[in-house]
Amino acid sequence: MVDLRVGFLGDGHINRVLRRAVHESRPYRVIGAYGRDDPLPGAGAVDVIVEASTQQAVQERVPALLDSGVDVILLSVGALADAGLRSALLRRMPGRGLLIPCTGAIGGLDQVRALRAAGPLTAVSLESRKLPATLIQQWMPSDLQATLRAGDAEIVLADGPAGEVAQRFPASANVAAALALAADAWDIATARVVADPDAAATRHEIRAAGALGEVRAIVTNAPSPERPRSSAVVAWAALRALDDYARLRRFPEAGGVAFL
């Protein structure tokens, strides 16, 4: 029996949770976890890499993995807000690995994609609400950072094109890029990020409308206890993506049903 060979790009919290889940509950063979300076495996050594690192790491390391024939499950979907990088990573060529974006912290993207299959969408938007302290960014002025640390005021921190918001909040707005990608609507998709003192759970509200109807979905996620900037569900979304990958690649140990 041939085992699915899995590697992990990034050694942070999400991949640690995912690796533990794989070791405890899946028959997949873990090849290794790769940090910033570690040499990467080729297609002869690994079938798929789960990326849970940074947008910068995606830019610097994922192209080489794809070129070597390795498939990549991508969690840092915000990196695709860069049009040039998006085009390069999604380009299909014989022998090249596949880039497989993961839904991460939101749902409803299957229906968004169905609406888009019938034609261009007319409206695509996302509003995300998180605890103020989890939204602090280095580019913010010191007074705004202090206000967010105090955490007692609701503040709209961003309201504009989804791609721009995903780049300004790289650890918190991958969902904005995932929605724009699913809708194929980078030109019209918008995102709003709200620092909300009452957001005990992270809340994402998506909307997409087209000729065949409209999707409205609200997702609430518990923050990760170890890394409050991330939703706890993200690692499990990656595990679900890994399971679907194994099923579609017909690895014999992969049970269950793959939903497309």
PDB file of C-alpha atoms in Angstrom:
ATOM      1  CA  MET A   1       0.000   0.000   0.000  1.00  0.00           C
ATOM      2  CA  VAL A   2       1.336   3.427  -0.994  1.00  0.00           C
ATOM      3  CA  ASP A   3       1.003   6.096   1.688  1.00  0.00           C
ATOM      4  CA  LEU A   4       0.270   9.732   0.995  1.00  0.00           C
ATOM      5  CA  ARG A   5       3.514  11.613   1.676  1.00  0.00           C
ATOM      6  CA  VAL A   6       2.882  14.972   3.339  1.00  0.00           C
ATOM      7  CA  GLY A   7       5.200  17.853   4.186  1.00  0.00           C
ATOM      8  CA  PHE A   8       4.543  21.135   5.976  1.00  0.00           C
ATOM      9  CA  LEU A   9       5.837  24.558   4.973  1.00  0.00           C
ATOM     10  CA  GLY A  10       5.956  26.687   8.106  1.00  0.00           C
ATOM     11  CA  ASP A  11       6.542  25.585  11.687  1.00  0.00           C
ATOM     12  CA  GLY A  12       4.034  27.830  13.441  1.00  0.00           C
ATOM     13  CA  HIS A  13       0.931  27.079  15.470  1.00  0.00           C
ATOM     14  CA  ILE A  14      -1.414  26.008  12.646  1.00  0.00           C
ATOM     15  CA  ASN A  15       0.951  23.426  11.217  1.00  0.00           C
ATOM     16  CA  ARG A  16       1.830  22.154  14.696  1.00  0.00           C
ATOM     17  CA  VAL A  17      -1.859  21.466  15.379  1.00  0.00           C
ATOM     18  CA  LEU A  18      -2.260  19.908  11.934  1.00  0.00           C
ATOM     19  CA  ARG A  19       0.806  17.689  12.287  1.00  0.00           C
ATOM     20  CA  ARG A  20      -0.425  16.454  15.658  1.00  0.00           C
ATOM     21  CA  ALA A  21      -3.844  15.631  14.159  1.00  0.00           C
ATOM     22  CA  VAL A  22      -2.219  13.748  11.274  1.00  0.00           C
ATOM     23  CA  HIS A  23       0.022  11.762  13.614  1.00  0.00           C
ATOM     24  CA  GLU A  24      -2.886  10.875  15.910  1.00  0.00           C
ATOM     25  CA  SER A  25      -5.682  10.173  13.449  1.00  0.00           C
ATOM     26  CA  ARG A  26      -4.484   9.756   9.852  1.00  0.00           C
ATOM     27  CA  PRO A  27      -2.452   7.109   8.016  1.00  0.00           C
ATOM     28  CA  TYR A  28      -0.468   9.657   5.997  1.00  0.00           C
ATOM     29  CA  ARG A  29       3.330   9.590   6.093  1.00  0.00           C
ATOM     30  CA  VAL A  30       4.815  12.864   7.336  1.00  0.00           C
ATOM     31  CA  ILE A  31       8.016  13.628   5.427  1.00  0.00           C
ATOM     32  CA  GLY A  32       8.978  16.755   7.354  1.00  0.00           C
ATOM     33  CA  ALA A  33       8.296  20.344   8.357  1.00  0.00           C
ATOM     34  CA  TYR A  34      10.262  23.073   6.617  1.00  0.00           C
ATOM     35  CA  GLY A  35      11.180  26.431   8.068  1.00  0.00           C
ATOM     36  CA  ARG A  36      12.526  29.515   6.353  1.00  0.00           C
ATOM     37  CA  ASP A  37      16.041  28.207   5.722  1.00  0.00           C
ATOM     38  CA  ASP A  38      15.402  24.482   5.310  1.00  0.00           C
ATOM     39  CA  PRO A  39      15.936  22.851   1.905  1.00  0.00           C
ATOM     40  CA  LEU A  40      12.654  21.844   0.286  1.00  0.00           C
ATOM     41  CA  PRO A  41      11.821  18.351  -0.994  1.00  0.00           C
ATOM     42  CA  GLY A  42      11.005  17.566  -4.605  1.00  0.00           C
ATOM     43  CA  ALA A  43       8.262  15.464  -6.149  1.00  0.00           C
ATOM     44  CA  GLY A  44      10.313  12.310  -5.681  1.00  0.00           C
ATOM     45  CA  ALA A  45      10.152  12.694  -1.919  1.00  0.00           C
ATOM     46  CA  VAL A  46       6.708  14.177  -1.192  1.00  0.00           C
ATOM     47  CA  ASP A  47       3.242  14.281  -2.766  1.00  0.00           C
ATOM     48  CA  VAL A  48       1.809  17.429  -1.209  1.00  0.00           C
ATOM     49  CA  ILE A  49       2.986  20.290   0.984  1.00  0.00           C
ATOM     50  CA  VAL A  50       0.593  22.080   3.337  1.00  0.00           C
ATOM     51  CA  GLU A  51       1.637  25.747   3.530  1.00  0.00           C
ATOM     52  CA  ALA A  52       0.857  27.629   6.737  1.00  0.00           C
ATOM     53  CA  SER A  53       3.579  30.241   6.909  1.00  0.00           C
ATOM     54  CA  THR A  54       3.481  33.849   5.655  1.00  0.00           C
ATOM     55  CA  GLN A  55       2.684  35.696   2.462  1.00  0.00           C
ATOM     56  CA  GLN A  56       6.404  36.383   2.059  1.00  0.00           C
ATOM     57  CA  ALA A  57       7.199  32.678   2.346  1.00  0.00           C
ATOM     58  CA  VAL A  58       4.609  31.922  -0.317  1.00  0.00           C
ATOM     59  CA  GLN A  59       6.310  34.348  -2.677  1.00  0.00           C
ATOM     60  CA  GLU A  60       9.804  33.065  -1.928  1.00  0.00           C
ATOM     61  CA  ARG A  61       9.290  29.297  -1.648  1.00  0.00           C
ATOM     62  CA  VAL A  62       6.055  28.068  -3.213  1.00  0.00           C
ATOM     63  CA  PRO A  63       7.013  28.733  -6.883  1.00  0.00           C
ATOM     64  CA  ALA A  64       9.990  26.368  -6.578  1.00  0.00           C
ATOM     65  CA  LEU A  65       7.799  23.655  -5.038  1.00  0.00           C
ATOM     66  CA  LEU A  66       5.269  23.892  -7.858  1.00  0.00           C
ATOM     67  CA  ASP A  67       7.994  23.953 -10.514  1.00  0.00           C
ATOM     68  CA  SER A  68       9.445  20.745  -9.065  1.00  0.00           C
ATOM     69  CA  GLY A  69       6.070  19.006  -9.439  1.00  0.00           C
ATOM     70  CA  VAL A  70       4.929  19.169  -5.805  1.00  0.00           C
ATOM     71  CA  ASP A  71       1.278  20.011  -5.103  1.00  0.00           C
ATOM     72  CA  VAL A  72       0.708  22.730  -2.483  1.00  0.00           C
ATOM     73  CA  ILE A  73      -2.329  23.267  -0.227  1.00  0.00           C
ATOM     74  CA  LEU A  74      -2.238  27.012   0.448  1.00  0.00           C
ATOM     75  CA  LEU A  75      -3.466  28.597   3.675  1.00  0.00           C
ATOM     76  CA  SER A  76      -1.828  32.026   3.215  1.00  0.00           C
ATOM     77  CA  VAL A  77      -4.321  32.830   0.459  1.00  0.00           C
ATOM     78  CA  GLY A  78      -3.756  36.556   1.031  1.00  0.00           C
ATOM     79  CA  ALA A  79      -0.542  36.199  -0.988  1.00  0.00           C
ATOM     80  CA  LEU A  80      -2.726  35.804  -4.080  1.00  0.00           C
ATOM     81  CA  ALA A  81      -3.859  39.418  -3.739  1.00  0.00           C
ATOM     82  CA  ASP A  82      -0.679  40.217  -5.677  1.00  0.00           C
ATOM     83  CA  ALA A  83      -1.870  39.851  -9.277  1.00  0.00           C
ATOM     84  CA  GLY A  84       1.546  38.928 -10.643  1.00  0.00           C
ATOM     85  CA  LEU A  85       2.150  36.248  -8.030  1.00  0.00           C
ATOM     86  CA  ARG A  86      -1.398  34.950  -8.441  1.00  0.00           C
ATOM     87  CA  SER A  87      -0.917  34.522 -12.179  1.00  0.00           C
ATOM     88  CA  ALA A  88       2.434  32.795 -11.708  1.00  0.00           C
ATOM     89  CA  LEU A  89       1.245  30.371  -9.028  1.00  0.00           C
ATOM     90  CA  LEU A  90      -1.995  29.400 -10.777  1.00  0.00           C
ATOM     91  CA  ARG A  91      -0.363  28.840 -14.174  1.00  0.00           C
ATOM     92  CA  ARG A  92      -0.850  25.273 -15.411  1.00  0.00           C
ATOM     93  CA  MET A  93       2.017  23.498 -17.163  1.00  0.00           C
ATOM     94  CA  PRO A  94       2.762  19.808 -17.810  1.00  0.00           C
ATOM     95  CA  GLY A  95       4.640  18.321 -14.861  1.00  0.00           C
ATOM     96  CA  ARG A  96       3.996  21.340 -12.666  1.00  0.00           C
ATOM     97  CA  GLY A  97       2.421  20.933  -9.244  1.00  0.00           C
ATOM     98  CA  LEU A  98      -1.082  22.159  -8.448  1.00  0.00           C
ATOM     99  CA  LEU A  99      -1.823  25.091  -6.155  1.00  0.00           C
ATOM    100  CA  ILE A 100      -4.866  24.239  -4.005  1.00  0.00           C
ATOM    101  CA  PRO A 101      -6.166  27.188  -1.956  1.00  0.00           C
ATOM    102  CA  CYS A 102      -7.781  26.192   1.348  1.00  0.00           C
ATOM    103  CA  THR A 103     -11.016  27.822   2.525  1.00  0.00           C
ATOM    104  CA  GLY A 104      -9.464  28.385   5.949  1.00  0.00           C
ATOM    105  CA  ALA A 105     -11.674  30.328   8.337  1.00  0.00           C
ATOM    106  CA  ILE A 106     -14.766  30.859   6.156  1.00  0.00           C
ATOM    107  CA  GLY A 107     -17.447  28.809   4.430  1.00  0.00           C
ATOM    108  CA  GLY A 108     -19.957  29.305   1.646  1.00  0.00           C
ATOM    109  CA  LEU A 109     -17.310  29.470  -1.074  1.00  0.00           C
ATOM    110  CA  ASP A 110     -18.724  26.427  -2.872  1.00  0.00           C
ATOM    111  CA  GLN A 111     -21.964  28.341  -3.517  1.00  0.00           C
ATOM    112  CA  VAL A 112     -20.066  31.499  -4.451  1.00  0.00           C
ATOM    113  CA  ARG A 113     -18.160  29.513  -7.063  1.00  0.00           C
ATOM    114  CA  ALA A 114     -21.397  27.997  -8.365  1.00  0.00           C
ATOM    115  CA  LEU A 115     -22.891  31.462  -8.880  1.00  0.00           C
ATOM    116  CA  ARG A 116     -19.688  32.587 -10.598  1.00  0.00           C
ATOM    117  CA  ALA A 117     -19.775  29.588 -12.966  1.00  0.00           C
ATOM    118  CA  ALA A 118     -22.969  31.027 -14.451  1.00  0.00           C
ATOM    119  CA  GLY A 119     -21.415  34.423 -15.112  1.00  0.00           C
ATOM    120  CA  PRO A 120     -19.710  37.417 -13.493  1.00  0.00           C
ATOM    121  CA  LEU A 121     -20.962  38.412 -10.065  1.00  0.00           C
ATOM    122  CA  THR A 122     -22.450  41.829  -9.420  1.00  0.00           C
ATOM    123  CA  ALA A 123     -21.513  42.215  -5.750  1.00  0.00           C
ATOM    124  CA  VAL A 124     -18.953  40.536  -3.500  1.00  0.00           C
ATOM    125  CA  SER A 125     -18.227  41.717   0.033  1.00  0.00           C
ATOM    126  CA  LEU A 126     -16.869  40.596   3.370  1.00  0.00           C
ATOM    127  CA  GLU A 127     -17.047  42.077   6.850  1.00  0.00           C
ATOM    128  CA  SER A 128     -14.730  40.648   9.515  1.00  0.00           C
ATOM    129  CA  ARG A 129     -14.965  41.457  13.214  1.00  0.00           C
ATOM    130  CA  LYS A 130     -12.189  40.512  15.645  1.00  0.00           C
ATOM    131  CA  LEU A 131     -10.992  41.535  19.084  1.00  0.00           C
ATOM    132  CA  PRO A 132      -9.034  44.809  18.802  1.00  0.00           C
ATOM    133  CA  ALA A 133      -5.692  43.566  20.144  1.00  0.00           C
ATOM    134  CA  THR A 134      -5.553  40.765  17.555  1.00  0.00           C
ATOM    135  CA  LEU A 135      -5.603  43.315  14.701  1.00  0.00           C
ATOM    136  CA  ILE A 136      -2.528  45.370  15.627  1.00  0.00           C
ATOM    137  CA  GLN A 137      -0.145  45.789  12.673  1.00  0.00           C
ATOM    138  CA  GLN A 138       3.377  47.182  12.587  1.00  0.00           C
ATOM    139  CA  TRP A 139       2.404  49.876  10.073  1.00  0.00           C
ATOM    140  CA  MET A 140      -0.156  51.389  12.439  1.00  0.00           C
ATOM    141  CA  PRO A 141       0.706  54.621  14.285  1.00  0.00           C
ATOM    142  CA  SER A 142       1.506  54.191  17.963  1.00  0.00           C
ATOM    143  CA  ASP A 143      -1.665  55.911  19.169  1.00  0.00           C
ATOM    144  CA  LEU A 144      -3.857  53.527  17.176  1.00  0.00           C
ATOM    145  CA  GLN A 145      -1.913  50.540  18.482  1.00  0.00           C
ATOM    146  CA  ALA A 146      -2.427  51.795  22.036  1.00  0.00           C
ATOM    147  CA  THR A 147      -6.169  52.174  21.434  1.00  0.00           C
ATOM    148  CA  LEU A 148      -6.384  48.637  20.077  1.00  0.00           C
ATOM    149  CA  ARG A 149      -4.460  47.266  23.047  1.00  0.00           C
ATOM    150  CA  ALA A 150      -6.912  48.989  25.378  1.00  0.00           C
ATOM    151  CA  GLY A 151      -9.641  47.157  23.472  1.00  0.00           C
ATOM    152  CA  ASP A 152     -12.583  49.286  24.576  1.00  0.00           C
ATOM    153  CA  ALA A 153     -13.648  50.939  21.305  1.00  0.00           C
ATOM    154  CA  GLU A 154     -15.161  49.688  18.044  1.00  0.00           C
ATOM    155  CA  ILE A 155     -13.045  50.900  15.119  1.00  0.00           C
ATOM    156  CA  VAL A 156     -13.319  50.316  11.375  1.00  0.00           C
ATOM    157  CA  LEU A 157      -9.698  49.656  10.441  1.00  0.00           C
ATOM    158  CA  ALA A 158     -10.163  48.990   6.732  1.00  0.00           C
ATOM    159  CA  ASP A 159     -12.940  49.286   4.188  1.00  0.00           C
ATOM    160  CA  GLY A 160     -11.949  48.880   0.557  1.00  0.00           C
ATOM    161  CA  PRO A 161     -10.803  46.469  -2.167  1.00  0.00           C
ATOM    162  CA  ALA A 162     -10.437  42.941  -0.817  1.00  0.00           C
ATOM    163  CA  GLY A 163      -6.971  42.532  -2.285  1.00  0.00           C
ATOM    164  CA  GLU A 164      -5.647  45.624  -0.547  1.00  0.00           C
ATOM    165  CA  VAL A 165      -7.181  44.633   2.776  1.00  0.00           C
ATOM    166  CA  ALA A 166      -5.665  41.144   2.531  1.00  0.00           C
ATOM    167  CA  GLN A 167      -2.217  42.664   2.075  1.00  0.00           C
ATOM    168  CA  ARG A 168      -2.613  45.170   4.931  1.00  0.00           C
ATOM    169  CA  PHE A 169      -3.745  42.474   7.386  1.00  0.00           C
ATOM    170  CA  PRO A 170      -1.707  39.440   6.287  1.00  0.00           C
ATOM    171  CA  ALA A 171      -2.419  37.332   9.387  1.00  0.00           C
ATOM    172  CA  SER A 172      -6.098  38.212   9.679  1.00  0.00           C
ATOM    173  CA  ALA A 173      -7.562  38.795   6.211  1.00  0.00           C
ATOM    174  CA  ASN A 174      -6.696  35.702   4.194  1.00  0.00           C
ATOM    175  CA  VAL A 175     -10.474  35.280   4.126  1.00  0.00           C
ATOM    176  CA  ALA A 176     -10.815  38.431   2.003  1.00  0.00           C
ATOM    177  CA  ALA A 177      -8.489  37.019  -0.638  1.00  0.00           C
ATOM    178  CA  ALA A 178     -10.173  33.605  -0.483  1.00  0.00           C
ATOM    179  CA  LEU A 179     -13.556  35.192  -1.199  1.00  0.00           C
ATOM    180  CA  ALA A 180     -12.219  37.316  -4.077  1.00  0.00           C
ATOM    181  CA  LEU A 181     -10.508  34.260  -5.536  1.00  0.00           C
ATOM    182  CA  ALA A 182     -13.608  32.052  -5.279  1.00  0.00           C
ATOM    183  CA  ALA A 183     -15.729  34.789  -6.861  1.00  0.00           C
ATOM    184  CA  ASP A 184     -13.082  35.608  -9.495  1.00  0.00           C
ATOM    185  CA  ALA A 185     -13.939  39.197  -8.637  1.00  0.00           C
ATOM    186  CA  TRP A 186     -10.751  40.974  -7.621  1.00  0.00           C
ATOM    187  CA  ASP A 187     -12.014  44.094  -9.404  1.00  0.00           C
ATOM    188  CA  ILE A 188     -15.225  44.452  -7.367  1.00  0.00           C
ATOM    189  CA  ALA A 189     -14.716  42.448  -4.149  1.00  0.00           C
ATOM    190  CA  THR A 190     -14.584  44.595  -1.018  1.00  0.00           C
ATOM    191  CA  ALA A 191     -13.595  43.858   2.558  1.00  0.00           C
ATOM    192  CA  ARG A 192     -14.218  45.600   5.850  1.00  0.00           C
ATOM    193  CA  VAL A 193     -12.194  44.896   9.001  1.00  0.00           C
ATOM    194  CA  VAL A 194     -13.723  45.980  12.309  1.00  0.00           C
ATOM    195  CA  ALA A 195     -12.027  45.940  15.697  1.00  0.00           C
ATOM    196  CA  ASP A 196     -14.891  44.908  17.972  1.00  0.00           C
ATOM    197  CA  PRO A 197     -14.491  44.709  21.781  1.00  0.00           C
ATOM    198  CA  ASP A 198     -17.501  42.378  21.914  1.00  0.00           C
ATOM    199  CA  ALA A 199     -16.124  39.895  19.356  1.00  0.00           C
ATOM    200  CA  ALA A 200     -15.438  37.007  21.720  1.00  0.00           C
ATOM    201  CA  ALA A 201     -15.565  34.900  18.549  1.00  0.00           C
ATOM    202  CA  THR A 202     -14.221  36.102  15.216  1.00  0.00           C
ATOM    203  CA  ARG A 203     -17.137  36.866  12.908  1.00  0.00           C
ATOM    204  CA  HIS A 204     -17.059  36.864   9.106  1.00  0.00           C
ATOM    205  CA  GLU A 205     -20.084  37.864   7.038  1.00  0.00           C
ATOM    206  CA  ILE A 206     -19.836  37.232   3.309  1.00  0.00           C
ATOM    207  CA  ARG A 207     -22.144  38.279   0.507  1.00  0.00           C
ATOM    208  CA  ALA A 208     -22.023  37.441  -3.179  1.00  0.00           C
ATOM    209  CA  ALA A 209     -24.710  38.120  -5.779  1.00  0.00           C
ATOM    210  CA  GLY A 210     -25.076  37.103  -9.399  1.00  0.00           C
ATOM    211  CA  ALA A 211     -27.640  36.279 -12.056  1.00  0.00           C
ATOM    212  CA  LEU A 212     -28.746  33.056 -10.335  1.00  0.00           C
ATOM    213  CA  GLY A 213     -29.131  34.373  -6.826  1.00  0.00           C
ATOM    214  CA  GLU A 214     -27.305  35.535  -3.756  1.00  0.00           C
ATOM    215  CA  VAL A 215     -25.216  34.018  -0.982  1.00  0.00           C
ATOM    216  CA  ARG A 216     -25.175  35.460   2.513  1.00  0.00           C
ATOM    217  CA  ALA A 217     -23.240  33.545   5.115  1.00  0.00           C
ATOM    218  CA  ILE A 218     -22.129  34.324   8.658  1.00  0.00           C
ATOM    219  CA  VAL A 219     -19.297  32.334  10.196  1.00  0.00           C
ATOM    220  CA  THR A 220     -18.207  32.667  13.820  1.00  0.00           C
ATOM    221  CA  ASN A 221     -14.936  31.081  14.877  1.00  0.00           C
ATOM    222  CA  ALA A 222     -13.393  30.590  18.287  1.00  0.00           C
ATOM    223  CA  PRO A 223      -9.879  32.072  18.404  1.00  0.00           C
ATOM    224  CA  SER A 224      -6.976  29.709  18.844  1.00  0.00           C
ATOM    225  CA  PRO A 225      -6.020  29.692  22.559  1.00  0.00           C
ATOM    226  CA  GLU A 226      -2.335  29.659  21.637  1.00  0.00           C
ATOM    227  CA  ARG A 227      -2.533  32.214  18.826  1.00  0.00           C
ATOM    228  CA  PRO A 228      -5.602  34.487  19.144  1.00  0.00           C
ATOM    229  CA  ARG A 229      -4.934  36.134  15.759  1.00  0.00           C
ATOM    230  CA  SER A 230      -5.901  32.822  14.130  1.00  0.00           C
ATOM    231  CA  SER A 231      -9.213  31.006  14.288  1.00  0.00           C
ATOM    232  CA  ALA A 232      -8.937  27.568  15.864  1.00  0.00           C
ATOM    233  CA  VAL A 233     -10.821  26.004  12.951  1.00  0.00           C
ATOM    234  CA  VAL A 234      -8.110  26.840  10.377  1.00  0.00           C
ATOM    235  CA  ALA A 235      -5.937  23.811  11.159  1.00  0.00           C
ATOM    236  CA  TRP A 236      -8.978  21.579  10.850  1.00  0.00           C
ATOM    237  CA  ALA A 237      -9.918  23.170   7.533  1.00  0.00           C
ATOM    238  CA  ALA A 238      -6.418  22.255   6.377  1.00  0.00           C
ATOM    239  CA  LEU A 239      -6.929  18.678   7.582  1.00  0.00           C
ATOM    240  CA  ARG A 240     -10.209  18.505   5.659  1.00  0.00           C
ATOM    241  CA  ALA A 241      -8.417  19.771   2.532  1.00  0.00           C
ATOM    242  CA  LEU A 242      -5.680  17.192   3.005  1.00  0.00           C
ATOM    243  CA  ASP A 243      -8.265  14.408   3.351  1.00  0.00           C
ATOM    244  CA  ASP A 244     -10.069  15.535   0.179  1.00  0.00           C
ATOM    245  CA  TYR A 245      -6.745  15.649  -1.657  1.00  0.00           C
ATOM    246  CA  ALA A 246      -5.993  12.054  -0.605  1.00  0.00           C
ATOM    247  CA  ARG A 247      -9.438  10.895  -1.748  1.00  0.00           C
ATOM    248  CA  LEU A 248      -9.231  12.591  -5.124  1.00  0.00           C
ATOM    249  CA  ARG A 249      -5.725  11.238  -5.691  1.00  0.00           C
ATOM    250  CA  ARG A 250      -7.160   7.778  -4.884  1.00  0.00           C
ATOM    251  CA  PHE A 251      -4.795   6.938  -2.072  1.00  0.00           C
ATOM    252  CA  PRO A 252      -6.180   3.644  -0.761  1.00  0.00           C
ATOM    253  CA  GLU A 253      -6.231   4.625   2.914  1.00  0.00           C
ATOM    254  CA  ALA A 254      -8.384   7.717   2.316  1.00  0.00           C
ATOM    255  CA  GLY A 255     -11.973   7.006   3.288  1.00  0.00           C
ATOM    256  CA  GLY A 256     -15.071   9.182   3.234  1.00  0.00           C
ATOM    257  CA  VAL A 257     -16.430  11.400   0.485  1.00  0.00           C
ATOM    258  CA  ALA A 258     -14.792  14.372  -1.239  1.00  0.00           C
ATOM    259  CA  PHE A 259     -17.187  17.290  -1.750  1.00  0.00           C
ATOM    260  CA  LEU A 260     -16.550  19.552  -4.734  1.00  0.00           C
TER     261      LEU A 260
END
